[in-house]
XYZ file of C-alpha atoms in Angstrom:
418
model
C 24.508 -21.045 17.457
C 23.354 -23.404 14.721
C 26.185 -23.820 12.222
C 23.809 -23.283 9.283
C 22.826 -19.833 10.630
C 26.463 -18.924 11.282
C 27.433 -19.892 7.736
C 24.537 -17.951 6.260
C 25.223 -14.752 8.190
C 28.955 -14.977 7.482
C 28.201 -14.967 3.758
C 25.607 -12.184 3.898
C 26.817 -9.531 6.336
C 29.827 -7.716 4.904
C 28.883 -4.081 5.534
C 27.730 -2.776 8.909
C 27.615 -4.760 12.146
C 25.235 -7.466 13.274
C 25.582 -8.900 16.772
C 23.718 -12.172 17.296
C 23.062 -13.681 20.707
C 21.986 -17.271 20.298
C 22.628 -20.749 21.639
C 26.341 -21.031 22.321
C 26.945 -17.336 22.983
C 27.433 -14.100 21.076
C 28.768 -13.665 17.537
C 29.613 -10.517 15.571
C 29.241 -10.248 11.788
C 30.242 -7.585 9.283
C 33.127 -5.205 8.865
C 31.469 -2.146 10.400
C 31.085 1.174 8.649
C 27.306 1.094 8.440
C 24.288 0.153 10.522
C 24.750 -1.615 13.824
C 22.029 -3.955 15.091
C 21.898 -6.517 17.870
C 19.432 -9.422 17.784
C 18.725 -12.391 20.027
C 17.138 -15.810 19.433
C 15.171 -17.319 22.303
C 15.565 -20.939 21.190
C 17.829 -22.974 18.951
C 14.954 -24.230 16.800
C 14.278 -20.616 15.743
C 17.796 -20.425 14.303
C 17.260 -23.488 12.127
C 13.788 -22.343 11.011
C 15.136 -18.991 9.876
C 17.820 -20.589 7.732
C 15.332 -23.000 6.154
C 12.899 -20.310 4.955
C 13.963 -16.678 5.601
C 11.247 -14.913 3.532
C 8.484 -16.432 5.665
C 10.169 -17.308 8.949
C 11.882 -13.987 9.634
C 8.531 -12.269 10.062
C 6.979 -15.191 11.922
C 9.847 -15.458 14.400
C 9.673 -11.725 15.086
C 5.889 -11.902 15.535
C 6.221 -14.806 17.953
C 8.889 -13.084 20.026
C 11.462 -15.768 19.204
C 13.680 -13.243 17.412
C 14.211 -10.134 19.557
C 15.857 -6.848 18.589
C 18.022 -5.764 21.513
C 19.719 -2.756 19.880
C 18.177 -0.923 16.939
C 14.721 -1.786 15.610
C 13.182 -4.119 13.085
C 13.527 -1.601 10.239
C 17.249 -1.187 10.929
C 17.682 -4.970 10.973
C 15.842 -5.439 7.677
C 17.735 -2.538 6.135
C 21.056 -4.002 7.301
C 20.204 -7.245 5.535
C 19.257 -5.331 2.375
C 22.412 -3.220 2.562
C 24.256 -6.473 1.869
C 23.871 -8.907 -0.989
C 21.791 -12.031 -0.410
C 22.665 -14.053 -3.483
C 25.838 -15.543 -2.021
C 23.986 -16.806 1.036
C 21.329 -18.846 -0.700
C 21.016 -22.405 0.530
C 19.506 -25.399 -1.247
C 16.461 -25.224 1.043
C 15.858 -21.563 0.176
C 16.200 -22.266 -3.527
C 13.735 -25.165 -3.652
C 11.197 -23.321 -1.513
C 11.526 -20.339 -3.836
C 10.963 -22.531 -6.885
C 7.947 -24.166 -5.231
C 6.400 -20.752 -4.500
C 6.928 -19.644 -8.081
C 5.192 -22.781 -9.365
C 2.266 -22.331 -6.979
C 1.979 -18.667 -7.945
C 1.991 -19.480 -11.655
C -0.685 -22.142 -11.139
C -2.911 -19.700 -9.229
C -2.446 -17.119 -11.986
C -3.754 -19.609 -14.523
C -6.642 -20.856 -12.395
C -7.930 -17.608 -10.886
C -10.550 -17.665 -8.123
C -12.262 -14.454 -7.094
C -11.664 -13.970 -3.380
C -11.788 -10.171 -3.550
C -14.218 -9.612 -0.700
C -12.533 -12.163 1.571
C -9.089 -10.698 0.864
C -10.252 -7.152 1.520
C -11.949 -8.150 4.768
C -8.742 -9.793 5.994
C -7.049 -6.388 6.215
C -9.543 -3.549 5.974
C -12.210 -4.923 8.297
C -9.875 -4.821 11.269
C -10.963 -2.703 14.240
C -11.153 0.879 13.000
C -9.495 2.064 16.203
C -6.301 0.382 15.008
C -6.063 2.658 11.980
C -6.776 5.739 14.068
C -3.558 5.026 15.972
C -1.273 5.816 13.051
C -3.149 7.418 10.133
C -3.756 11.136 9.597
C -6.969 12.799 10.780
C -8.725 11.946 7.484
C -7.712 8.253 7.610
C -5.886 8.292 4.291
C -4.413 4.802 3.993
C -2.273 5.437 0.919
C 0.888 7.298 -0.010
C 0.985 10.956 1.015
C 2.534 13.698 -1.156
C 5.333 15.492 0.687
C 5.429 18.614 -1.411
C 7.035 20.775 -0.181
C 9.467 18.456 1.645
C 9.290 18.420 5.409
C 5.570 19.030 5.819
C 3.581 17.010 8.351
C 1.758 13.787 7.546
C -1.621 15.540 7.742
C -0.439 18.273 5.389
C 1.041 15.724 2.995
C -2.197 13.733 2.840
C -4.120 16.893 2.000
C -1.494 17.634 -0.656
C -2.050 14.130 -2.083
C -5.797 14.707 -2.432
C -5.174 18.152 -3.902
C -2.698 16.804 -6.460
C -4.981 13.991 -7.614
C -8.116 16.124 -7.811
C -6.191 18.733 -9.831
C -5.340 16.028 -12.384
C -8.994 14.982 -12.616
C -10.062 18.363 -14.048
C -13.380 17.942 -12.248
C -16.164 20.477 -12.793
C -19.434 21.189 -10.979
C -22.307 18.919 -11.982
C -20.149 16.039 -13.134
C -20.561 12.488 -11.878
C -17.515 10.742 -10.455
C -16.703 7.184 -9.425
C -14.104 6.210 -6.846
C -12.980 2.590 -7.111
C -11.778 1.574 -3.654
C -13.151 4.424 -1.555
C -11.501 3.618 1.782
C -12.946 5.647 4.629
C -14.381 8.252 2.273
C -11.877 11.091 2.538
C -11.048 11.394 -1.161
C -14.679 11.263 -2.265
C -15.708 13.957 0.215
C -12.780 16.199 -0.755
C -13.592 15.800 -4.464
C -17.264 16.591 -3.966
C -16.760 19.585 -1.694
C -13.899 21.111 -3.662
C -15.278 20.642 -7.159
C -19.067 20.373 -6.886
C -19.043 16.792 -8.144
C -21.543 14.019 -7.385
C -19.449 11.060 -6.198
C -20.153 7.351 -5.865
C -17.536 5.421 -3.945
C -17.369 1.633 -4.056
C -15.632 -0.665 -1.587
C -15.572 -4.316 -0.567
C -15.014 -3.534 3.114
C -18.155 -3.519 5.223
C -16.325 -1.676 8.000
C -15.148 1.078 5.668
C -18.593 1.315 4.089
C -20.239 2.001 7.443
C -17.729 4.627 8.512
C -17.700 6.347 5.100
C -21.452 6.824 5.044
C -21.391 8.108 8.626
C -18.693 10.626 7.774
C -20.477 11.840 4.638
C -23.722 12.301 6.587
C -21.860 14.220 9.297
C -20.530 16.636 6.683
C -23.982 17.065 5.148
C -22.971 15.324 1.918
C -25.538 12.513 1.831
C -27.103 13.914 -1.351
C -23.833 14.325 -3.247
C -21.603 11.531 -1.885
C -22.661 7.917 -1.438
C -20.782 4.687 -0.779
C -21.743 1.206 -1.899
C -20.556 -2.334 -1.207
C -19.710 -3.161 -4.788
C -17.094 -5.047 -6.794
C -15.862 -2.909 -9.725
C -16.285 -5.871 -12.075
C -20.074 -5.858 -11.622
C -20.616 -2.157 -12.258
C -23.440 -1.764 -14.791
C -21.914 -0.853 -18.181
C -24.782 1.460 -19.099
C -23.945 3.931 -16.318
C -21.236 6.422 -17.264
C -19.019 8.639 -15.130
C -17.276 11.835 -16.152
C -14.429 11.226 -13.733
C -12.962 8.065 -12.175
C -10.374 7.956 -9.419
C -8.734 4.961 -7.793
C -6.123 5.347 -5.052
C -4.345 2.392 -3.470
C -6.799 -0.195 -4.767
C -5.101 -1.412 -7.944
C -2.582 -3.413 -5.892
C -5.465 -5.769 -5.020
C -6.669 -6.372 -8.586
C -4.184 -9.111 -9.520
C -2.183 -9.532 -12.719
C -4.690 -11.695 -14.570
C -7.468 -9.209 -13.892
C -5.825 -6.138 -15.446
C -7.729 -6.624 -18.753
C -11.022 -6.951 -16.829
C -10.249 -3.841 -14.815
C -9.468 -1.582 -17.764
C -12.229 -2.993 -19.932
C -14.625 -2.060 -17.143
C -13.083 1.408 -16.955
C -13.664 1.727 -20.688
C -17.300 0.659 -20.179
C -18.131 3.210 -17.481
C -15.905 6.187 -18.383
C -17.616 8.901 -20.438
C -16.204 9.514 -23.913
C -14.645 12.798 -22.790
C -13.936 11.484 -19.288
C -10.745 11.433 -17.234
C -9.417 8.805 -14.819
C -6.546 9.065 -12.345
C -5.040 5.773 -11.163
C -2.703 5.942 -8.146
C -0.842 2.726 -7.306
C 2.336 1.270 -5.889
C 4.685 0.029 -8.588
C 7.828 -2.070 -8.656
C 10.725 -1.803 -11.100
C 10.165 -5.168 -12.786
C 7.581 -7.979 -12.736
C 7.806 -10.332 -9.764
C 7.617 -14.092 -10.099
C 6.042 -14.489 -6.671
C 4.737 -12.369 -3.793
C 6.576 -12.125 -0.516
C 5.177 -15.169 1.363
C 4.894 -13.394 4.725
C 2.960 -10.443 3.269
C 0.751 -12.863 1.324
C -0.044 -14.934 4.417
C -0.516 -12.266 7.078
C -1.185 -8.865 5.492
C -2.459 -8.738 1.906
C -3.625 -12.130 0.618
C -4.107 -12.033 -3.124
C -2.321 -8.700 -3.539
C 0.272 -7.949 -6.218
C 2.422 -4.877 -6.859
C 2.550 -4.262 -10.623
C 5.376 -3.166 -12.830
C 4.295 -0.457 -15.257
C 5.210 -2.779 -18.126
C 2.495 -5.158 -16.915
C -0.147 -2.437 -16.789
C 0.305 -0.674 -20.114
C -0.707 -3.554 -22.442
C -4.101 -3.905 -20.755
C -4.746 -0.169 -21.013
C -3.903 -0.236 -24.703
C -5.979 -3.347 -25.377
C -8.991 -1.747 -23.681
C -8.824 1.136 -26.156
C -7.763 3.687 -23.530
C -5.010 6.305 -23.713
C -2.471 7.331 -21.088
C -2.298 11.117 -21.120
C 0.073 11.604 -18.181
C 2.307 9.509 -15.915
C 4.024 10.800 -12.790
C 6.435 8.781 -10.664
C 6.742 9.526 -6.935
C 9.811 7.530 -5.863
C 10.227 8.205 -2.140
C 6.957 9.689 -0.901
C 5.668 6.343 0.371
C 8.891 5.742 2.301
C 8.241 9.033 4.127
C 4.587 8.101 4.663
C 5.428 4.690 6.080
C 8.045 6.165 8.388
C 5.389 8.500 9.838
C 2.934 5.602 10.196
C 5.507 3.359 11.869
C 6.592 6.052 14.337
C 2.976 6.837 15.207
C 2.134 3.171 15.590
C 5.090 2.495 17.867
C 4.119 5.493 20.000
C 0.666 3.901 20.402
C 1.700 0.239 20.605
C 0.163 -0.182 24.078
C -3.214 0.873 22.687
C -2.791 -1.512 19.749
C -1.962 -4.351 22.138
C -5.126 -3.571 24.089
C -7.134 -3.949 20.868
C -5.405 -7.198 19.879
C -2.255 -8.540 21.576
C 1.535 -8.195 21.613
C 1.946 -10.663 18.748
C -0.335 -8.552 16.549
C 1.663 -5.445 17.468
C 4.910 -7.098 16.367
C 3.227 -8.305 13.170
C 2.053 -4.803 12.314
C 5.416 -3.271 13.146
C 7.139 -5.813 10.879
C 4.651 -5.030 8.104
C 5.236 -1.270 8.299
C 9.007 -1.635 8.533
C 9.184 -4.120 5.664
C 6.983 -1.926 3.493
C 9.132 1.122 4.180
C 12.213 -0.872 3.246
C 10.664 -1.760 -0.124
C 10.820 1.936 -1.029
C 14.176 2.731 0.572
C 16.026 -0.372 -0.648
C 14.107 -2.100 -3.455
C 13.211 0.799 -5.792
C 9.447 0.544 -5.297
C 7.576 3.737 -6.211
C 4.163 5.305 -6.662
C 2.811 5.946 -10.140
C -0.098 8.183 -11.014
C -1.587 7.556 -14.441
C -4.065 9.899 -16.052
C -6.187 7.864 -18.473
C -8.613 9.097 -21.137
C -10.491 7.933 -24.199
C -9.817 11.080 -26.209
C -6.535 12.980 -26.227
C -8.481 16.258 -26.275
C -10.032 15.479 -22.873
C -7.014 17.081 -21.160
C -4.766 20.061 -21.986
C -1.519 19.532 -23.884
C 0.615 20.846 -21.024
C 0.746 20.302 -17.251
C 0.311 23.932 -16.189
C -3.339 23.311 -15.372
C -2.359 20.956 -12.546
C -0.513 23.639 -10.611
C -3.099 26.309 -11.393
C -5.859 24.061 -10.084
C -3.810 23.171 -7.003
C -3.609 26.862 -6.141
C -7.412 27.088 -6.360
C -7.797 23.999 -4.179
C -5.498 25.467 -1.540
C -7.873 28.417 -1.278
C -10.785 25.995 -0.863
C -8.939 24.146 1.908
C -8.509 27.310 3.933
C -12.284 27.697 4.217
C -13.123 23.994 4.595
C -14.350 22.993 8.049
C -12.263 20.141 9.509
C -14.182 16.936 10.163
C -13.694 17.119 13.928
C -15.223 20.610 13.933
C -18.407 19.632 12.087
C -21.493 19.793 14.312
C -23.259 16.462 14.714
């Protein structure tokens, strides 16, 4: 084994057990008492590459099959690393690469270039059959709401839509806007449950096509429509009574928060209500994870709430309610990862084994962010006038009860006649 890797692992792994099979034989690290994982390197160069740049190379080596998990899985390995402290194991190479990434990130923040459509296409225009392998039946690609605990993924995704729509206080005849409409499930639920006319906007051509097909299949073409549209170019003279955005804000970017909320202020009716659902992190980050930035979500950024609030205030908007969901995305990602692994042969047939390992690493790493790094989901209810919403939260649960009754009579998508 490369001496640099041995020194690094000796400093890091104190709790649990890590068995490493590499050049020169097998080595055990850690004092036990926790997770136990066994990994193997296929070549000595992989050992040196990992030590030089762990944030990027760990994922790349796993993707390329040069780092193999013999016992346990990639989530358990990542969690074992996070169970231990990393600060003592930092090398000079890691430090200077980290500094370089911070400098590059700060430069990009000050010289922003709009690559929204390209960035969205990188992830969301993948073969739709891929997403069908692990998402729920409505293709909700955002955090589910496991209330009550222990419900299925499909039930939790319905509960998520129910919870958000209850906060919107939508009424028949209103006009609603969904910013980042995905495959159309939220817009269709909102329209059918509340009698609302919904316009959904997306930058994914693949999602646009499927959304319009699904709305037509449900007979909603006159009340639900989807458009290929960047939120920034929405006409300011068109107002919406309700705005919802779920899982899109992570793609806006820190420098664009003022633009985003100024646009919301432009298009939200004076007595309107918005619900913003986003991943959050406990404090601002200096730089994105380089592997996620390169392979999964280029241009994405997970905000801290402290970074969001000033732009809301400066746009003249009010926050009328904030709810934090700390572990619901961890549960969601665990369901997705288990479903994906159960269908990995089908995923490999769509792409290849390297893609399968990439996607597994992405799901496992994302789950770990919620189990080990205090990431969370926040739902903000935003208004222009305080009187636009009640002064207590009872209405949310009362409306949820009404929506449950609607769901019992709603025809599932797969039962709708073509």
